[in-house]
Each structure stands twice: as C-alpha cells, then as structure tokens.
Tab-separated table of C-alpha atoms in Angstrom:
chain	number	residue	atom	x	y	z
R	229	VAL	CA	-152.169	26.383	185.462
R	230	SER	CA	-148.375	25.946	184.799
R	231	VAL	CA	-146.147	23.160	183.625
R	232	SER	CA	-142.430	23.037	184.240
R	233	LEU	CA	-140.426	22.007	181.025
R	234	SER	CA	-137.036	20.719	181.095
R	235	ILE	CA	-135.040	21.427	177.974
R	236	SER	CA	-131.577	19.927	177.306
R	237	TYR	CA	-129.309	19.568	174.240
R	238	ILE	CA	-125.834	18.146	173.790
R	239	GLY	CA	-123.299	21.051	174.359
R	240	TYR	CA	-125.802	23.400	175.949
R	241	LYS	CA	-126.837	23.849	179.603
R	242	THR	CA	-130.122	22.372	180.610
R	243	LEU	CA	-132.872	24.921	181.189
R	244	GLU	CA	-136.125	24.635	183.081
R	245	VAL	CA	-139.032	26.815	182.000
R	246	ASP	CA	-142.390	27.434	183.605
R	247	VAL	CA	-145.093	27.330	180.897
R	248	TYR	CA	-148.364	28.807	181.574
R	249	GLU	CA	-151.567	28.943	179.505
R	250	TYR	CA	-150.184	31.337	176.620
R	251	THR	CA	-151.622	31.297	173.237
R	252	GLU	CA	-148.366	32.563	171.560
R	253	PRO	CA	-145.525	30.173	170.794
R	254	LEU	CA	-142.741	30.039	173.359
R	255	THR	CA	-139.193	31.058	172.442
R	256	VAL	CA	-136.479	29.493	174.492
R	257	TYR	CA	-132.626	30.384	174.458
R	258	LEU	CA	-130.079	27.875	175.410
R	259	HIS	CA	-126.713	28.795	176.651
R	260	GLU	CA	-123.518	27.018	175.582
R	261	ASP	CA	-122.115	24.766	178.263
R	262	ARG	CA	-118.325	25.707	178.158
R	263	ASN	CA	-117.493	23.172	180.862
R	264	PHE	CA	-118.664	20.190	178.534
R	265	LEU	CA	-115.866	17.778	178.058
R	266	SER	CA	-116.450	15.964	174.846
R	267	GLU	CA	-119.445	15.051	172.685
R	268	VAL	CA	-120.588	11.405	171.915
R	269	VAL	CA	-121.806	9.990	168.624
R	270	VAL	CA	-123.956	6.999	168.388
R	271	VAL	CA	-122.191	4.085	166.816
R	272	GLY	CA	-124.331	0.851	166.241
R	273	TYR	CA	-125.535	-0.353	169.501
R	274	GLY	CA	-123.459	2.048	171.727
R	275	THR	CA	-121.566	5.516	171.969
R	276	GLN	CA	-118.247	6.716	171.118
R	277	LYS	CA	-116.288	9.858	171.831
R	278	ARG	CA	-116.150	12.010	168.707
R	279	LYS	CA	-112.339	12.519	169.067
R	280	GLU	CA	-111.934	8.741	168.742
R	281	LEU	CA	-114.247	8.606	165.787
R	282	THR	CA	-112.700	11.197	163.555
R	283	GLY	CA	-109.647	8.816	162.779
R	284	SER	CA	-111.821	5.714	161.907
R	285	VAL	CA	-114.444	7.291	159.445
R	286	ALA	CA	-113.338	8.963	156.278
R	287	THR	CA	-115.614	10.593	153.425
R	288	VAL	CA	-114.701	10.807	149.901
R	289	ASN	CA	-114.873	14.399	148.934
R	290	LYS	CA	-117.207	15.673	145.964
R	291	GLN	CA	-114.348	16.509	143.761
R	292	ALA	CA	-113.103	12.874	143.702
R	293	LEU	CA	-116.543	11.515	142.893
R	294	SER	CA	-117.147	14.086	140.139
R	295	GLN	CA	-114.252	12.631	138.156
R	296	ILE	CA	-114.992	10.577	134.978
R	297	SER	CA	-114.357	6.896	135.633
R	298	THR	CA	-115.647	3.596	134.552
R	299	SER	CA	-115.766	2.206	138.026
R	300	PHE	CA	-116.384	3.995	141.427
R	301	GLU	CA	-113.648	1.679	142.893
R	302	SER	CA	-111.011	3.391	140.752
R	303	LEU	CA	-112.152	6.795	142.281
R	304	LEU	CA	-111.298	5.469	145.626
R	305	GLY	CA	-107.674	5.139	144.847
R	306	GLY	CA	-105.671	8.036	146.506
R	307	ALA	CA	-109.049	9.505	147.907
R	308	VAL	CA	-108.868	8.101	151.326
R	309	SER	CA	-105.667	7.527	153.546
R	310	GLY	CA	-105.083	4.002	154.638
R	311	LEU	CA	-107.114	2.566	151.557
R	312	ASN	CA	-105.303	0.675	148.790
R	313	VAL	CA	-106.926	-0.175	145.495
R	314	THR	CA	-105.366	-2.394	142.889
R	315	GLN	CA	-106.810	-4.065	139.770
R	316	THR	CA	-106.644	-7.880	139.734
R	317	SER	CA	-105.964	-7.927	135.963
R	318	GLY	CA	-106.174	-6.092	132.815
R	319	GLN	CA	-109.299	-7.877	131.677
R	320	PRO	CA	-112.214	-5.561	130.944
R	321	GLY	CA	-114.635	-5.699	133.735
R	322	ALA	CA	-112.026	-7.260	136.173
R	323	GLY	CA	-112.630	-6.643	139.853
R	324	PHE	CA	-110.319	-4.610	142.241
R	325	ASN	CA	-108.600	-5.662	145.358
R	326	ILE	CA	-109.358	-3.024	148.129
R	327	ARG	CA	-107.524	-3.281	151.316
R	328	ILE	CA	-108.277	-1.039	154.349
R	329	ARG	CA	-105.245	-0.716	156.428
R	330	GLY	CA	-103.663	-3.616	154.896
R	331	ALA	CA	-104.589	-7.326	155.046
R	332	ASN	CA	-106.075	-8.671	158.254
R	333	SER	CA	-106.145	-12.466	157.404
R	334	VAL	CA	-103.794	-15.003	155.854
R	335	THR	CA	-106.409	-17.547	154.671
R	336	ALA	CA	-109.631	-15.816	154.820
R	337	ALA	CA	-110.805	-13.036	152.657
R	338	ASN	CA	-109.564	-9.339	153.033
R	339	GLU	CA	-112.054	-7.541	151.111
R	340	PRO	CA	-114.214	-4.946	152.884
R	341	LEU	CA	-117.947	-4.943	153.278
R	342	TYR	CA	-119.931	-2.847	150.939
R	343	VAL	CA	-123.246	-1.327	152.005
R	344	ILE	CA	-125.253	0.276	149.144
R	345	ASP	CA	-128.236	2.292	150.369
R	346	GLY	CA	-128.434	0.127	153.395
R	347	VAL	CA	-128.296	-3.158	151.426
R	348	ILE	CA	-125.143	-5.315	151.965
R	349	VAL	CA	-123.481	-6.383	148.850
R	350	TYR	CA	-120.802	-9.208	149.071
R	351	ASP	CA	-117.829	-8.749	146.635
R	352	ASP	CA	-116.402	-12.223	145.454
R	353	ASN	CA	-113.135	-10.898	144.099
R	354	GLY	CA	-111.271	-12.656	146.906
R	355	ALA	CA	-112.849	-16.100	146.050
R	356	THR	CA	-110.915	-18.829	144.265
R	357	SER	CA	-110.280	-18.551	140.635
R	358	SER	CA	-111.894	-21.836	139.727
R	359	ALA	CA	-115.712	-22.696	140.348
R	360	SER	CA	-115.954	-25.678	142.494
R	361	GLY	CA	-117.761	-28.632	141.007
R	362	THR	CA	-118.006	-27.028	137.479
R	363	GLY	CA	-114.542	-27.704	136.241
R	364	VAL	CA	-114.519	-23.992	134.870
R	365	THR	CA	-111.490	-21.765	135.554
R	366	ARG	CA	-112.039	-18.008	135.067
R	367	VAL	CA	-109.086	-16.441	133.448
R	368	GLY	CA	-107.787	-12.951	134.366
R	369	GLY	CA	-109.722	-12.668	137.741
R	370	ARG	CA	-113.229	-12.562	138.814
R	371	ILE	CA	-115.821	-10.274	137.316
R	372	ASP	CA	-116.486	-7.186	139.642
R	373	PRO	CA	-120.070	-7.295	140.825
R	374	LEU	CA	-120.063	-3.626	141.665
R	375	ALA	CA	-119.176	-2.576	138.279
R	376	SER	CA	-122.821	-2.073	137.419
R	377	ILE	CA	-122.807	1.180	139.632
R	378	ASN	CA	-122.565	4.361	137.674
R	379	PRO	CA	-120.213	6.591	139.442
R	380	SER	CA	-122.367	9.464	138.481
R	381	ASP	CA	-125.125	8.289	140.503
R	382	ILE	CA	-123.103	8.008	143.779
R	383	GLU	CA	-123.989	10.861	146.179
R	384	SER	CA	-121.329	10.077	148.995
R	385	VAL	CA	-118.981	7.427	149.971
R	386	ASP	CA	-117.926	6.795	153.647
R	387	VAL	CA	-115.281	4.298	154.687
R	388	LEU	CA	-115.153	2.888	158.203
R	389	LYS	CA	-111.570	1.923	158.742
R	390	ASP	CA	-111.647	1.091	162.470
R	391	VAL	CA	-112.818	-1.786	164.560
R	392	SER	CA	-115.850	0.311	165.438
R	393	ALA	CA	-117.401	-0.900	162.266
R	394	THR	CA	-117.855	-4.301	163.879
R	395	ALA	CA	-120.313	-2.791	166.542
R	396	ILE	CA	-122.796	-2.282	163.543
R	397	TYR	CA	-122.049	-5.048	161.095
R	398	GLY	CA	-120.397	-7.732	163.476
R	399	SER	CA	-117.582	-9.748	162.123
R	400	ARG	CA	-118.386	-8.933	158.486
R	401	GLY	CA	-116.959	-5.514	159.073
R	402	ALA	CA	-113.641	-6.767	160.472
R	403	ASN	CA	-111.898	-5.822	157.092
R	404	GLY	CA	-113.651	-2.248	157.139
R	405	VAL	CA	-116.874	-1.061	155.594
R	406	ILE	CA	-117.480	0.972	152.578
R	407	ILE	CA	-120.809	2.830	152.761
R	408	ILE	CA	-122.273	3.946	149.431
R	409	THR	CA	-125.244	6.289	149.141
R	410	THR	CA	-126.729	6.897	145.669
R	411	LYS	CA	-128.600	10.008	144.543
R	412	SER	CA	-132.285	10.061	144.984
R	413	GLY	CA	-135.163	12.518	144.199
R	414	LYS	CA	-136.258	14.969	146.627
R	415	LYS	CA	-139.853	16.044	147.269
R	416	GLY	CA	-141.072	19.306	145.737
R	417	LYS	CA	-137.833	19.772	143.709
R	418	ASN	CA	-137.096	18.912	140.178
R	419	ASN	CA	-133.411	18.455	139.330
R	420	ILE	CA	-131.905	17.256	135.988
R	421	GLU	CA	-128.215	16.867	135.587
R	422	TYR	CA	-126.396	15.843	132.347
R	423	GLN	CA	-122.817	14.806	132.311
R	424	TYR	CA	-120.787	13.958	129.141
R	425	SER	CA	-117.104	13.318	128.404
R	426	ILE	CA	-114.976	13.289	125.336
R	427	GLY	CA	-111.636	11.669	124.993
R	428	VAL	CA	-109.215	10.475	122.327
R	429	GLN	CA	-106.624	7.824	122.483
R	430	GLN	CA	-103.907	6.739	120.206
R	431	ALA	CA	-100.539	4.918	120.377
R	432	ALA	CA	-97.759	7.206	121.566
R	433	LYS	CA	-95.147	5.202	119.908
R	434	LYS	CA	-94.984	2.206	117.497
R	435	LEU	CA	-92.256	-0.054	116.892
R	436	ASP	CA	-90.080	0.363	113.672
R	437	LEU	CA	-90.522	-3.204	112.123
R	438	LEU	CA	-89.329	-4.922	109.048
R	439	GLY	CA	-91.541	-5.328	105.974
R	440	ALA	CA	-92.230	-8.733	104.483
R	441	SER	CA	-89.496	-8.631	101.870
R	442	ASP	CA	-86.881	-7.239	104.306
R	443	TRP	CA	-87.914	-9.727	107.029
R	444	ALA	CA	-87.501	-12.678	104.599
R	445	ARG	CA	-84.148	-11.414	103.117
R	446	LEU	CA	-82.899	-11.226	106.735
R	447	ASN	CA	-83.953	-14.684	107.391
R	448	LYS	CA	-82.292	-15.962	104.220
R	449	GLU	CA	-78.911	-14.368	105.264
R	450	ILE	CA	-79.134	-15.950	108.709
R	451	TYR	CA	-79.958	-19.217	107.080
R	452	GLN	CA	-76.989	-18.875	104.719
R	453	VAL	CA	-74.431	-18.250	107.442
R	454	THR	CA	-75.729	-20.860	109.979
R	455	GLU	CA	-76.662	-23.391	107.234
R	456	PHE	CA	-79.951	-24.165	109.014
R	457	ASP	CA	-82.991	-25.259	106.982
R	458	LYS	CA	-81.656	-24.323	103.649
R	459	GLY	CA	-84.737	-25.514	101.981
R	460	GLU	CA	-87.079	-22.558	103.139
R	461	TYR	CA	-85.310	-19.487	102.317
R	462	TYR	CA	-81.856	-20.386	100.822
R	463	GLY	CA	-83.171	-21.037	97.241
R	464	TRP	CA	-85.283	-17.822	97.089
R	465	THR	CA	-84.100	-15.274	94.526
R	466	ASP	CA	-84.031	-11.502	95.105
R	467	ALA	CA	-86.888	-11.061	92.794
R	468	GLN	CA	-89.097	-13.467	94.645
R	469	LEU	CA	-88.084	-11.536	97.884
R	470	ASP	CA	-88.936	-8.206	96.462
R	471	ALA	CA	-92.250	-9.585	95.284
R	472	LEU	CA	-93.364	-9.915	99.009
R	473	GLY	CA	-93.607	-6.322	99.217
R	474	LYS	CA	-94.225	-4.505	102.701
R	475	GLY	CA	-96.655	-7.059	103.689
R	476	THR	CA	-99.284	-6.524	106.499
R	477	ASN	CA	-98.418	-3.882	109.248
R	478	TRP	CA	-99.921	-5.690	112.079
R	479	GLN	CA	-99.468	-2.868	114.409
R	480	ASP	CA	-101.563	-0.516	112.271
R	481	ALA	CA	-104.125	-3.164	111.944
R	482	ALA	CA	-104.436	-3.784	115.758
R	483	LEU	CA	-103.979	-0.140	116.924
R	484	HIS	CA	-106.588	2.468	115.975
R	485	PRO	CA	-107.428	5.910	117.216
R	486	ALA	CA	-110.178	5.773	119.690
C-alpha cells in the first residue's frame, strides 16, 4: 500500500513522494526554486510582499535597549528612523510626545498605539491639560502611563510605521504602532540577570554672586544716586552693612552633588 505526499514550502519547489509501509523515518530534500519572484508575509488579515514590508517595520536593536534609562521612551529617541521623541516638560514623570513620520491630524491625537505583550495601552499624553468637570488643571503636562515599565524588562520593540498597521489594529493604528515584548521565563532554563549603574552629578559652573553685606552696600549706593527710598538703605552705616556678613549662599543650599 502506498500514499502519495505533496510537500511544499515557500521558496522551494513542490515535491511529490510516494510513501510505502516503511518503518524508518522518511527524509525529504527540497530544492530551492530560483524562479520564485517574491515572498509574502502575513499582515493582519491579509498578505503583503516582503519588499514592501521592510520600509514600514523597524526593530530597535539590542544595544539601544541595553542603555541605562529611566524610561523606555527615551531609548527610542534616535533609535528608529522617522520617529521623533520629545518630552512634554521638565517635570519628573512627565510624558513624552512621540510622532511617527510626523503629525497626521490637526485636531485629533497624534500619539501612536502601544501594544505591550498583546495588550493595548492607551497613552493620554495628548489629552487636554485640564480634567473636564473637576476644575483641576495639571501643571507641566500629563503623567506618562508607560513610565511604570522597567526598560530592563523589555525584550524587543517593533515600530509599525506604515499604513499596513491599520490592517491589524484598524483606525487606532493610523498614527503608527509600537509593539513592546517584555522578557519572560523559558521552560527548562534558569536565567538570572543583574544590572546596576553608578552615576555622579554636580553643577558644572556656579554664578559668582555677591554676599549679603556686598549686596546691601551696592543697593545703598544705588539709592543714594537715585534718591529712591532713602528710608531702607540710606541711613545704614558701614558697620551695620559689614555685620550682615556673607549671608546664605542659596546656590550651595539648592545644588548638591548627586
């Protein structure tokens, strides 16, 4: 008794093999199809040519992800062509404005869609600064909802920049899609990673400011010339001005080595 098997694979010629009642495993060798025009890649609900897909999907390399950073969004800056990253304000925890190939809308949001391990996460950085109905206005921009992700836990980041992203996520992917895959354990393998960083920060240059007595003496001279408000500094003696001393250096009080 024999059975005819038809074996095919993308990029190789189809092979038909007659299989008999053998007990040993059957080894099949496929030959490359050199007349093959172009491969296809499954995209959402359809297919797309690979040569058209290479320009629309970008992967952040491992070297960029291994850098020390407080937010994974800051790692994307300069890592992917056509992707611009700017922080909304200097407030700690403030969100980032991410634009993939520029802004697509004038009145609607321009933030890309985030997909973390298959779960869609909405970024509200593009929302208005005042909460409707609460009377509360947020100062310095919205808090980034993605700041809770540890950059060290990210395995890979893929950026869908072309309109092909709408084939998977619909209109929500019109501004592009950022797919984040986090690290996970693997069966039968134990892996422990430890990462640390040490940094030192200090002010590169401080302003040369006057002390308390010098500042008061300068004001007294100004008021004597302009005859402005003689009652505050005009009647002070040199002994009283010298008694003020250096005063408080507010630069040293505010700036400390970190």
